[in-house]
Amino acid sequence: MRSKIAFLSLFLAGGILFAQSYLFEFKYKEGDSYRILSTVQEDVFFNNSFHHHAEIINRVSVRVDGLDENGNGIHKAIFMTSENSTGAHGGIFSYGEDYESVFTRDANGKYDISDKYFMPVVRDVPIFPKEKIEAGHKWTAQGHEAHDLRRTFDIKTPYKIPFNAEYEFLGTVQDGEKTFYKFDVQYEMEYSVDLSKYDFSKGDVPAATQGYSHQTIYWDIDKGCIDHYREDFRIDILTSSNNVLRFEGTARAEVTDFTRTADEKNVAAVMEKISDMGIDDVSVSAGEKGLTLSIENIQFRPDSDILMPSERAKLDKIAQILNAYPDNDLLVTGHTALRGTKESRQQLSEERAQAVADYLIRKNVRDKYHVFTHGMGGDAPIADNRTEAGRARNRRVEITIMDK
């Protein structure tokens, strides 16, 4: 069959038909950095009744800090999760809390990570054989999921669910000029808990967990890493009070390199562009998260989140700068002067950040999955709130080209 021959990447050598074999390994080099962005569409059920639908963004920025004595990559990662109910804020995601994680991972994919870290959730997937394999090869490897149930059940360490994953190498697929190596990964979970470990005075606890995951992974053999993947999943948690929580849905993820922006050279280059474009009241700085453009005295209609025409024109020019860093996510942060109540300042700062983010999305600077918002109220002034000039500077929106 023609399709089978193409799919298995067969070639003729010496009159005998052979299947090409490949060695799959994670490749690590000190200083490497990358970003993983996964989008989850999830339905949540309580005791078999639909509770809500959620769209969840998991953003991970990772740096390889070095290699241990065995050549395993030492990873330092920042995880952020943001969740929206369908339709909230037009689908724009607020930036959630950052969680640090440090772990090592060997060439075959095995993790070594302390119980002080709750991320990543799915561990030891994929695990590759140590020998070369060809299309059609199947194998099994152990893994586990580690869930953060501190808020739901007051469990202080990761709630680990072991599984045996079944793998199949499906062959190569072409995407333009790029060749990816495709894998099918499936596992089922069936796990019961020793309830004698728990203090029931604190309430309900998980008694058993079952579910499944079905992933399709696309591997970049040159970089030695996943390029993207798709997943269908379901997780059922039975509690000690016989309640059942079900989470089911789909996930997709992309892994990308990104440009490091937070250095003096980029600050100077962006400031020069701002000056050449004649953009007023914008400063540039390098910070922990990346390179930040601060739009001071940004003009909205009074006490609203509606941008004035002059500010939309300013953002059109700033968009040209942002487009020079297409692989970096954006964080839009709103600030206010000390006017009104703390609650009203917080709400207004969030709304104004969302208004700027929404405008950038409508201008196709990024899609909604690569722009995050945050409101600071009046908690981070840069000038004296006792003067009008100072208050004007404090009424600002910052756009950060994110490094991590």
mmCIF file of C-alpha atoms in Angstrom:
data_model
loop_
_atom_site.group_PDB
_atom_site.id
_atom_site.type_symbol
_atom_site.label_atom_id
_atom_site.label_comp_id
_atom_site.label_asym_id
_atom_site.label_seq_id
_atom_site.Cartn_x
_atom_site.Cartn_y
_atom_site.Cartn_z
ATOM 1 C CA MET A 1 0.000 0.000 0.000
ATOM 2 C CA ARG A 2 1.377 3.421 -0.979
ATOM 3 C CA SER A 3 0.247 5.140 2.221
ATOM 4 C CA LYS A 4 1.819 2.434 4.375
ATOM 5 C CA ILE A 5 5.139 2.729 2.595
ATOM 6 C CA ALA A 6 5.185 6.510 3.066
ATOM 7 C CA PHE A 7 4.028 6.268 6.653
ATOM 8 C CA LEU A 8 6.698 3.796 7.736
ATOM 9 C CA SER A 9 9.489 5.687 5.944
ATOM 10 C CA LEU A 10 10.750 2.532 4.236
ATOM 11 C CA PHE A 11 13.656 2.473 1.867
ATOM 12 C CA LEU A 12 15.222 -0.079 -0.479
ATOM 13 C CA ALA A 13 18.806 -1.197 0.203
ATOM 14 C CA GLY A 14 20.493 -4.108 -1.550
ATOM 15 C CA GLY A 15 17.154 -5.374 -2.826
ATOM 16 C CA ILE A 16 15.752 -5.760 0.751
ATOM 17 C CA LEU A 17 13.093 -3.487 2.228
ATOM 18 C CA PHE A 18 14.170 -2.001 5.578
ATOM 19 C CA ALA A 19 12.406 0.265 8.063
ATOM 20 C CA GLN A 20 14.453 3.257 9.188
ATOM 21 C CA SER A 21 15.178 3.367 12.909
ATOM 22 C CA TYR A 22 15.756 6.387 15.155
ATOM 23 C CA LEU A 23 17.157 7.121 18.601
ATOM 24 C CA PHE A 24 14.955 9.506 20.577
ATOM 25 C CA GLU A 25 16.532 11.453 23.433
ATOM 26 C CA PHE A 26 15.965 14.723 25.234
ATOM 27 C CA LYS A 27 18.845 17.088 24.533
ATOM 28 C CA TYR A 28 19.960 19.553 27.217
ATOM 29 C CA LYS A 29 22.447 22.404 27.064
ATOM 30 C CA GLU A 30 23.186 24.903 29.806
ATOM 31 C CA GLY A 31 21.464 28.213 29.147
ATOM 32 C CA ASP A 32 18.736 26.767 26.927
ATOM 33 C CA SER A 33 15.339 28.334 27.569
ATOM 34 C CA TYR A 34 11.887 27.600 26.255
ATOM 35 C CA ARG A 35 8.219 28.265 26.926
ATOM 36 C CA ILE A 36 5.368 25.731 27.090
ATOM 37 C CA LEU A 37 1.832 27.030 26.675
ATOM 38 C CA SER A 38 -1.064 24.612 27.074
ATOM 39 C CA THR A 39 -4.747 25.381 26.620
ATOM 40 C CA VAL A 40 -7.308 23.168 28.326
ATOM 41 C CA GLN A 41 -11.024 23.003 27.534
ATOM 42 C CA GLU A 42 -12.545 21.289 30.560
ATOM 43 C CA ASP A 43 -16.027 20.309 31.749
ATOM 44 C CA VAL A 44 -16.460 19.828 35.490
ATOM 45 C CA PHE A 45 -19.163 17.591 36.980
ATOM 46 C CA PHE A 46 -20.213 17.104 40.595
ATOM 47 C CA ASN A 47 -22.048 13.852 41.379
ATOM 48 C CA ASN A 48 -22.775 13.372 37.662
ATOM 49 C CA SER A 49 -24.335 16.839 37.283
ATOM 50 C CA PHE A 50 -22.664 19.412 35.041
ATOM 51 C CA HIS A 51 -21.140 22.156 37.182
ATOM 52 C CA HIS A 52 -19.248 24.443 34.797
ATOM 53 C CA HIS A 53 -17.000 24.690 31.761
ATOM 54 C CA ALA A 54 -13.539 26.186 32.089
ATOM 55 C CA GLU A 55 -10.856 27.327 29.701
ATOM 56 C CA ILE A 56 -7.477 27.030 31.393
ATOM 57 C CA ILE A 57 -4.091 28.346 30.355
ATOM 58 C CA ASN A 58 -0.953 26.729 31.771
ATOM 59 C CA ARG A 59 2.166 28.752 31.007
ATOM 60 C CA VAL A 60 5.607 27.361 31.802
ATOM 61 C CA SER A 61 8.914 29.142 31.266
ATOM 62 C CA VAL A 62 11.952 26.925 31.661
ATOM 63 C CA ARG A 63 15.695 27.478 31.799
ATOM 64 C CA VAL A 64 18.297 24.704 31.803
ATOM 65 C CA ASP A 65 20.683 25.819 34.550
ATOM 66 C CA GLY A 66 23.225 23.113 33.879
ATOM 67 C CA LEU A 67 23.856 19.372 33.763
ATOM 68 C CA ASP A 68 24.439 17.069 36.724
ATOM 69 C CA GLU A 69 27.224 14.476 36.935
ATOM 70 C CA ASN A 70 25.119 12.038 34.893
ATOM 71 C CA GLY A 71 24.395 14.519 32.111
ATOM 72 C CA ASN A 72 20.791 15.076 33.193
ATOM 73 C CA GLY A 73 19.342 18.518 32.597
ATOM 74 C CA ILE A 74 18.799 20.685 35.701
ATOM 75 C CA HIS A 75 15.647 22.685 35.007
ATOM 76 C CA LYS A 76 14.388 25.803 36.768
ATOM 77 C CA ALA A 77 10.805 26.539 35.790
ATOM 78 C CA ILE A 78 8.076 29.053 36.531
ATOM 79 C CA PHE A 79 4.504 27.713 36.220
ATOM 80 C CA MET A 80 1.439 29.950 35.935
ATOM 81 C CA THR A 81 -2.181 28.820 35.644
ATOM 82 C CA SER A 82 -5.069 31.073 34.663
ATOM 83 C CA GLU A 83 -8.683 29.938 34.407
ATOM 84 C CA ASN A 84 -11.686 31.623 32.825
ATOM 85 C CA SER A 85 -15.273 30.546 32.644
ATOM 86 C CA THR A 86 -16.474 30.726 29.061
ATOM 87 C CA GLY A 87 -17.018 34.314 28.010
ATOM 88 C CA ALA A 88 -15.400 36.012 31.006
ATOM 89 C CA HIS A 89 -13.713 39.313 30.037
ATOM 90 C CA GLY A 90 -14.091 38.385 26.382
ATOM 91 C CA GLY A 91 -11.797 35.425 26.958
ATOM 92 C CA ILE A 92 -8.761 37.463 28.083
ATOM 93 C CA PHE A 93 -6.737 35.650 30.762
ATOM 94 C CA SER A 94 -5.657 37.313 33.995
ATOM 95 C CA TYR A 95 -2.117 36.470 35.026
ATOM 96 C CA GLY A 96 -2.228 33.955 37.877
ATOM 97 C CA GLU A 97 0.161 33.189 40.700
ATOM 98 C CA ASP A 98 3.675 32.053 39.808
ATOM 99 C CA TYR A 99 4.924 28.691 41.102
ATOM 100 C CA GLU A 100 8.598 27.769 40.989
ATOM 101 C CA SER A 101 9.774 24.241 40.306
ATOM 102 C CA VAL A 102 13.245 22.736 40.125
ATOM 103 C CA PHE A 103 13.846 19.259 38.714
ATOM 104 C CA THR A 104 16.250 17.135 36.725
ATOM 105 C CA ARG A 105 15.289 15.044 33.717
ATOM 106 C CA ASP A 106 17.416 12.444 31.997
ATOM 107 C CA ALA A 107 17.847 11.823 28.279
ATOM 108 C CA ASN A 108 15.066 9.220 28.209
ATOM 109 C CA GLY A 109 12.582 11.536 29.975
ATOM 110 C CA LYS A 110 12.675 10.378 33.619
ATOM 111 C CA TYR A 111 12.076 13.097 36.248
ATOM 112 C CA ASP A 112 13.783 13.540 39.615
ATOM 113 C CA ILE A 113 11.818 16.116 41.627
ATOM 114 C CA SER A 114 11.267 16.906 45.288
ATOM 115 C CA ASP A 115 7.837 16.700 46.943
ATOM 116 C CA LYS A 116 8.111 20.419 47.764
ATOM 117 C CA TYR A 117 7.185 21.126 44.125
ATOM 118 C CA PHE A 118 3.684 20.563 42.729
ATOM 119 C CA MET A 119 4.490 21.221 39.077
ATOM 120 C CA PRO A 120 4.561 19.679 36.525
ATOM 121 C CA VAL A 121 1.422 17.579 36.907
ATOM 122 C CA VAL A 122 2.187 14.824 34.350
ATOM 123 C CA ARG A 123 5.616 13.321 34.943
ATOM 124 C CA ASP A 124 7.696 10.773 33.064
ATOM 125 C CA VAL A 125 5.797 11.230 29.793
ATOM 126 C CA PRO A 126 7.205 10.569 27.319
ATOM 127 C CA ILE A 127 9.749 7.930 28.341
ATOM 128 C CA PHE A 128 11.783 6.698 25.368
ATOM 129 C CA PRO A 129 13.538 3.341 24.929
ATOM 130 C CA LYS A 130 17.319 3.451 25.197
ATOM 131 C CA GLU A 131 17.723 1.742 21.835
ATOM 132 C CA LYS A 132 16.818 2.840 18.319
ATOM 133 C CA ILE A 133 13.231 2.172 17.263
ATOM 134 C CA GLU A 134 11.284 2.162 13.997
ATOM 135 C CA ALA A 135 7.700 3.063 13.124
ATOM 136 C CA GLY A 136 5.250 0.592 14.610
ATOM 137 C CA HIS A 137 7.402 -0.048 17.682
ATOM 138 C CA LYS A 138 5.413 -0.300 20.931
ATOM 139 C CA TRP A 139 6.573 -0.183 24.529
ATOM 140 C CA THR A 140 5.330 0.458 28.082
ATOM 141 C CA ALA A 141 6.811 2.727 30.758
ATOM 142 C CA GLN A 142 5.787 3.862 34.228
ATOM 143 C CA GLY A 143 4.775 7.425 35.017
ATOM 144 C CA HIS A 144 2.629 9.357 37.450
ATOM 145 C CA GLU A 145 0.463 12.434 37.786
ATOM 146 C CA ALA A 146 1.057 14.777 40.739
ATOM 147 C CA HIS A 147 -1.950 16.932 41.646
ATOM 148 C CA ASP A 148 -2.076 20.006 43.864
ATOM 149 C CA LEU A 149 -4.987 19.409 46.273
ATOM 150 C CA ARG A 150 -3.916 21.855 48.979
ATOM 151 C CA ARG A 151 -6.900 24.136 48.547
ATOM 152 C CA THR A 152 -9.494 21.472 47.791
ATOM 153 C CA PHE A 153 -8.534 18.866 50.407
ATOM 154 C CA ASP A 154 -5.721 20.480 52.462
ATOM 155 C CA ILE A 155 -3.197 17.857 51.292
ATOM 156 C CA LYS A 156 0.256 19.344 51.872
ATOM 157 C CA THR A 157 2.272 17.316 49.340
ATOM 158 C CA PRO A 158 1.579 16.335 45.710
ATOM 159 C CA TYR A 159 -1.234 13.782 45.367
ATOM 160 C CA LYS A 160 0.463 11.193 43.176
ATOM 161 C CA ILE A 161 -1.389 8.797 40.883
ATOM 162 C CA PRO A 162 0.800 6.089 39.274
ATOM 163 C CA PHE A 163 0.133 4.600 35.838
ATOM 164 C CA ASN A 164 1.654 2.464 33.095
ATOM 165 C CA ALA A 165 1.714 4.332 29.795
ATOM 166 C CA GLU A 166 1.497 2.476 26.482
ATOM 167 C CA TYR A 167 3.482 3.990 23.617
ATOM 168 C CA GLU A 168 3.591 3.535 19.855
ATOM 169 C CA PHE A 169 5.887 5.285 17.397
ATOM 170 C CA LEU A 170 3.628 6.139 14.453
ATOM 171 C CA GLY A 171 6.288 7.403 12.052
ATOM 172 C CA THR A 172 7.017 10.796 10.522
ATOM 173 C CA VAL A 173 4.672 13.559 9.424
ATOM 174 C CA GLN A 174 5.480 16.595 7.326
ATOM 175 C CA ASP A 175 4.479 20.161 8.231
ATOM 176 C CA GLY A 176 5.747 22.418 5.460
ATOM 177 C CA GLU A 177 9.503 21.912 5.375
ATOM 178 C CA LYS A 178 9.597 20.515 8.923
ATOM 179 C CA THR A 179 9.494 16.798 9.733
ATOM 180 C CA PHE A 180 7.976 15.717 13.048
ATOM 181 C CA TYR A 181 8.048 12.286 14.664
ATOM 182 C CA LYS A 182 4.620 11.223 15.888
ATOM 183 C CA PHE A 183 3.848 9.153 18.983
ATOM 184 C CA ASP A 184 0.633 7.776 20.452
ATOM 185 C CA VAL A 185 0.570 7.671 24.281
ATOM 186 C CA GLN A 186 -2.268 6.216 26.370
ATOM 187 C CA TYR A 187 -2.667 5.409 30.029
ATOM 188 C CA GLU A 188 -5.424 4.583 32.481
ATOM 189 C CA MET A 189 -5.437 5.434 36.190
ATOM 190 C CA GLU A 190 -6.957 3.298 38.927
ATOM 191 C CA TYR A 191 -5.743 4.341 42.373
ATOM 192 C CA SER A 192 -7.105 3.891 45.905
ATOM 193 C CA VAL A 193 -5.911 5.751 48.985
ATOM 194 C CA ASP A 194 -5.130 4.467 52.469
ATOM 195 C CA LEU A 195 -7.667 6.605 54.346
ATOM 196 C CA SER A 196 -5.959 5.912 57.658
ATOM 197 C CA LYS A 197 -3.419 8.592 56.656
ATOM 198 C CA TYR A 198 -5.975 11.401 56.838
ATOM 199 C CA ASP A 199 -7.420 13.558 59.578
ATOM 200 C CA PHE A 200 -11.157 13.533 58.833
ATOM 201 C CA SER A 201 -11.761 16.460 61.172
ATOM 202 C CA LYS A 202 -10.551 18.647 58.300
ATOM 203 C CA GLY A 203 -13.369 17.431 56.037
ATOM 204 C CA ASP A 204 -13.679 15.399 52.863
ATOM 205 C CA VAL A 205 -10.601 13.684 51.408
ATOM 206 C CA PRO A 206 -9.966 11.793 48.143
ATOM 207 C CA ALA A 207 -10.491 8.052 48.530
ATOM 208 C CA ALA A 208 -9.951 6.824 44.967
ATOM 209 C CA THR A 209 -9.053 8.172 41.540
ATOM 210 C CA GLN A 210 -9.601 6.764 38.104
ATOM 211 C CA GLY A 211 -9.400 8.113 34.595
ATOM 212 C CA TYR A 212 -7.426 8.103 31.361
ATOM 213 C CA SER A 213 -5.240 10.203 29.090
ATOM 214 C CA HIS A 214 -4.736 9.835 25.338
ATOM 215 C CA GLN A 215 -1.969 11.989 23.882
ATOM 216 C CA THR A 216 -0.544 12.512 20.425
ATOM 217 C CA ILE A 217 2.992 13.892 20.662
ATOM 218 C CA TYR A 218 4.942 15.549 17.828
ATOM 219 C CA TRP A 219 8.691 15.347 18.416
ATOM 220 C CA ASP A 220 11.451 17.604 17.053
ATOM 221 C CA ILE A 221 14.393 15.244 16.664
ATOM 222 C CA ASP A 222 16.881 18.038 15.886
ATOM 223 C CA LYS A 223 16.146 19.983 19.069
ATOM 224 C CA GLY A 224 15.531 16.849 21.140
ATOM 225 C CA CYS A 225 12.225 18.020 22.578
ATOM 226 C CA ILE A 226 8.459 18.009 22.090
ATOM 227 C CA ASP A 227 7.229 20.559 19.557
ATOM 228 C CA HIS A 228 3.503 20.224 20.327
ATOM 229 C CA TYR A 229 0.926 17.719 21.526
ATOM 230 C CA ARG A 230 -2.814 17.055 21.800
ATOM 231 C CA GLU A 231 -4.643 15.260 24.619
ATOM 232 C CA ASP A 232 -8.068 13.889 25.569
ATOM 233 C CA PHE A 233 -8.504 13.170 29.268
ATOM 234 C CA ARG A 234 -10.884 12.321 32.083
ATOM 235 C CA ILE A 235 -10.238 12.225 35.845
ATOM 236 C CA ASP A 236 -12.770 11.018 38.441
ATOM 237 C CA ILE A 237 -12.086 11.621 42.145
ATOM 238 C CA LEU A 238 -14.236 9.700 44.642
ATOM 239 C CA THR A 239 -14.118 11.296 48.087
ATOM 240 C CA SER A 240 -14.471 9.751 51.537
ATOM 241 C CA SER A 241 -18.026 11.158 51.689
ATOM 242 C CA ASN A 242 -18.919 9.384 48.417
ATOM 243 C CA ASN A 243 -18.940 12.544 46.340
ATOM 244 C CA VAL A 244 -17.630 12.253 42.776
ATOM 245 C CA LEU A 245 -15.720 15.045 41.022
ATOM 246 C CA ARG A 246 -15.195 14.573 37.282
ATOM 247 C CA PHE A 247 -12.909 16.608 35.041
ATOM 248 C CA GLU A 248 -12.915 15.822 31.337
ATOM 249 C CA GLY A 249 -11.905 17.599 28.204
ATOM 250 C CA THR A 250 -9.115 18.272 25.748
ATOM 251 C CA ALA A 251 -5.736 19.961 25.896
ATOM 252 C CA ARG A 252 -3.236 21.201 23.370
ATOM 253 C CA ALA A 253 0.243 22.565 23.953
ATOM 254 C CA GLU A 254 3.066 24.225 22.071
ATOM 255 C CA VAL A 255 6.744 24.443 22.982
ATOM 256 C CA THR A 256 8.642 27.458 21.662
ATOM 257 C CA ASP A 257 11.954 29.208 22.071
ATOM 258 C CA PHE A 258 11.707 32.897 22.831
ATOM 259 C CA THR A 259 13.957 35.932 22.577
ATOM 260 C CA ARG A 260 15.543 37.226 25.770
ATOM 261 C CA THR A 261 14.536 40.888 25.817
ATOM 262 C CA ALA A 262 15.504 42.195 29.268
ATOM 263 C CA ASP A 263 18.958 43.601 28.574
ATOM 264 C CA GLU A 264 20.465 47.055 28.060
ATOM 265 C CA LYS A 265 20.859 46.560 24.299
ATOM 266 C CA ASN A 266 17.148 45.877 23.767
ATOM 267 C CA VAL A 267 16.119 48.700 26.108
ATOM 268 C CA ALA A 268 18.223 51.145 24.094
ATOM 269 C CA ALA A 269 16.930 49.795 20.760
ATOM 270 C CA VAL A 270 13.269 50.039 21.815
ATOM 271 C CA MET A 271 13.762 53.544 23.248
ATOM 272 C CA GLU A 272 15.265 54.619 19.916
ATOM 273 C CA LYS A 273 12.228 53.267 18.050
ATOM 274 C CA ILE A 274 9.872 55.098 20.422
ATOM 275 C CA SER A 275 11.771 58.338 19.842
ATOM 276 C CA ASP A 276 11.796 57.854 16.050
ATOM 277 C CA MET A 277 8.019 57.214 16.064
ATOM 278 C CA GLY A 278 7.383 60.298 18.179
ATOM 279 C CA ILE A 279 5.544 58.378 20.934
ATOM 280 C CA ASP A 280 5.138 60.532 24.050
ATOM 281 C CA ASP A 281 4.938 59.481 27.716
ATOM 282 C CA VAL A 282 6.404 55.998 27.209
ATOM 283 C CA SER A 283 9.417 54.680 29.111
ATOM 284 C CA VAL A 284 11.256 51.365 28.756
ATOM 285 C CA SER A 285 12.893 49.217 31.420
ATOM 286 C CA ALA A 286 14.256 45.710 31.913
ATOM 287 C CA GLY A 287 12.815 43.709 34.796
ATOM 288 C CA GLU A 288 12.514 40.215 36.189
ATOM 289 C CA LYS A 289 9.735 39.164 33.784
ATOM 290 C CA GLY A 290 11.084 40.856 30.664
ATOM 291 C CA LEU A 291 11.199 44.198 28.864
ATOM 292 C CA THR A 292 8.454 46.617 29.912
ATOM 293 C CA LEU A 293 6.975 49.573 28.016
ATOM 294 C CA SER A 294 5.248 51.872 30.502
ATOM 295 C CA ILE A 295 2.550 54.098 28.962
ATOM 296 C CA GLU A 296 2.200 56.918 31.466
ATOM 297 C CA ASN A 297 -0.750 59.293 31.638
ATOM 298 C CA ILE A 298 -2.716 56.918 29.434
ATOM 299 C CA GLN A 299 -6.004 58.511 28.451
ATOM 300 C CA PHE A 300 -9.365 56.843 28.988
ATOM 301 C CA ARG A 301 -12.767 58.416 29.159
ATOM 302 C CA PRO A 302 -13.259 59.635 32.768
ATOM 303 C CA ASP A 303 -13.465 56.757 35.298
ATOM 304 C CA SER A 304 -13.891 54.209 32.504
ATOM 305 C CA ASP A 305 -11.944 51.613 30.539
ATOM 306 C CA ILE A 306 -12.709 53.170 27.123
ATOM 307 C CA LEU A 307 -9.512 54.263 25.357
ATOM 308 C CA MET A 308 -9.360 57.739 23.872
ATOM 309 C CA PRO A 309 -8.557 57.909 20.124
ATOM 310 C CA SER A 310 -5.101 59.366 20.835
ATOM 311 C CA GLU A 311 -4.201 56.299 22.899
ATOM 312 C CA ARG A 312 -5.407 53.896 20.237
ATOM 313 C CA ALA A 313 -3.095 55.655 17.758
ATOM 314 C CA LYS A 314 -0.259 55.328 20.278
ATOM 315 C CA LEU A 315 -0.925 51.611 20.686
ATOM 316 C CA ASP A 316 -0.898 51.179 16.895
ATOM 317 C CA LYS A 317 2.723 52.400 16.913
ATOM 318 C CA ILE A 318 3.668 50.318 19.956
ATOM 319 C CA ALA A 319 2.212 47.277 18.169
ATOM 320 C CA GLN A 320 4.990 47.582 15.576
ATOM 321 C CA ILE A 321 7.561 47.200 18.359
ATOM 322 C CA LEU A 322 5.766 44.238 19.923
ATOM 323 C CA ASN A 323 5.608 42.493 16.547
ATOM 324 C CA ALA A 324 9.420 42.318 16.540
ATOM 325 C CA TYR A 325 9.147 39.678 19.309
ATOM 326 C CA PRO A 326 6.435 37.352 17.943
ATOM 327 C CA ASP A 327 7.339 34.337 20.117
ATOM 328 C CA ASN A 328 7.190 36.198 23.442
ATOM 329 C CA ASP A 329 3.964 36.407 25.435
ATOM 330 C CA LEU A 330 2.664 39.771 26.620
ATOM 331 C CA LEU A 331 1.661 40.824 30.135
ATOM 332 C CA VAL A 332 -0.511 43.968 30.344
ATOM 333 C CA THR A 333 -0.624 45.549 33.822
ATOM 334 C CA GLY A 334 -2.957 48.371 34.829
ATOM 335 C CA HIS A 335 -2.191 50.990 37.506
ATOM 336 C CA THR A 336 -4.217 53.867 38.970
ATOM 337 C CA ALA A 337 -3.560 56.956 41.040
ATOM 338 C CA LEU A 338 -4.836 57.134 44.633
ATOM 339 C CA ARG A 339 -8.404 58.097 43.877
ATOM 340 C CA GLY A 340 -11.559 56.424 45.183
ATOM 341 C CA THR A 341 -11.596 53.272 47.290
ATOM 342 C CA LYS A 342 -9.032 50.474 47.178
ATOM 343 C CA GLU A 343 -11.665 48.167 45.668
ATOM 344 C CA SER A 344 -12.626 50.661 42.939
ATOM 345 C CA ARG A 345 -8.964 51.297 42.098
ATOM 346 C CA GLN A 346 -8.334 47.574 41.778
ATOM 347 C CA GLN A 347 -11.347 47.048 39.530
ATOM 348 C CA LEU A 348 -10.483 50.031 37.335
ATOM 349 C CA SER A 349 -6.843 48.899 36.929
ATOM 350 C CA GLU A 350 -8.006 45.428 35.866
ATOM 351 C CA GLU A 351 -10.539 46.818 33.409
ATOM 352 C CA ARG A 352 -8.010 49.179 31.840
ATOM 353 C CA ALA A 353 -5.439 46.415 31.461
ATOM 354 C CA GLN A 354 -8.108 44.292 29.790
ATOM 355 C CA ALA A 355 -9.041 47.165 27.471
ATOM 356 C CA VAL A 356 -5.439 47.534 26.263
ATOM 357 C CA ALA A 357 -5.036 43.758 25.905
ATOM 358 C CA ASP A 358 -8.272 43.495 23.969
ATOM 359 C CA TYR A 359 -7.151 46.254 21.600
ATOM 360 C CA LEU A 360 -3.830 44.471 20.920
ATOM 361 C CA ILE A 361 -5.683 41.224 20.256
ATOM 362 C CA ARG A 362 -8.076 42.942 17.845
ATOM 363 C CA LYS A 363 -5.032 44.387 16.026
ATOM 364 C CA ASN A 364 -3.662 40.806 15.687
ATOM 365 C CA VAL A 365 -0.533 41.604 17.700
ATOM 366 C CA ARG A 366 -1.162 38.334 19.596
ATOM 367 C CA ASP A 367 -4.085 35.982 20.033
ATOM 368 C CA LYS A 368 -5.883 35.766 23.374
ATOM 369 C CA TYR A 369 -3.817 32.772 24.483
ATOM 370 C CA HIS A 370 -0.595 34.805 24.434
ATOM 371 C CA VAL A 371 -1.749 37.967 26.245
ATOM 372 C CA PHE A 372 -2.283 38.104 30.009
ATOM 373 C CA THR A 373 -3.593 40.908 32.201
ATOM 374 C CA HIS A 374 -3.000 42.027 35.763
ATOM 375 C CA GLY A 375 -4.400 44.867 37.865
ATOM 376 C CA MET A 376 -2.309 46.549 40.545
ATOM 377 C CA GLY A 377 -4.761 49.265 41.627
ATOM 378 C CA GLY A 378 -2.787 52.109 43.189
ATOM 379 C CA ASP A 379 -0.336 49.836 45.037
ATOM 380 C CA ALA A 380 2.735 50.498 42.854
ATOM 381 C CA PRO A 381 3.081 54.271 42.311
ATOM 382 C CA ILE A 382 6.100 55.644 40.457
ATOM 383 C CA ALA A 383 5.446 59.292 41.347
ATOM 384 C CA ASP A 384 4.010 61.500 44.090
ATOM 385 C CA ASN A 385 0.221 61.126 44.320
ATOM 386 C CA ARG A 386 -0.013 64.545 46.017
ATOM 387 C CA THR A 387 0.560 66.351 42.714
ATOM 388 C CA GLU A 388 -1.427 66.213 39.493
ATOM 389 C CA ALA A 389 1.761 65.558 37.526
ATOM 390 C CA GLY A 390 2.550 62.622 39.796
ATOM 391 C CA ARG A 391 -0.973 61.217 39.611
ATOM 392 C CA ALA A 392 -0.832 61.437 35.802
ATOM 393 C CA ARG A 393 2.312 59.279 35.780
ATOM 394 C CA ASN A 394 0.745 56.766 38.152
ATOM 395 C CA ARG A 395 -2.255 56.371 35.833
ATOM 396 C CA ARG A 396 -0.399 54.036 33.518
ATOM 397 C CA VAL A 397 -0.546 50.732 31.694
ATOM 398 C CA GLU A 398 2.568 48.611 31.334
ATOM 399 C CA ILE A 399 3.142 46.123 28.508
ATOM 400 C CA THR A 400 5.803 43.537 29.304
ATOM 401 C CA ILE A 401 7.393 41.438 26.559
ATOM 402 C CA MET A 402 7.808 38.367 28.713
ATOM 403 C CA ASP A 403 11.042 36.439 29.084
ATOM 404 C CA LYS A 404 9.595 34.122 31.725
#
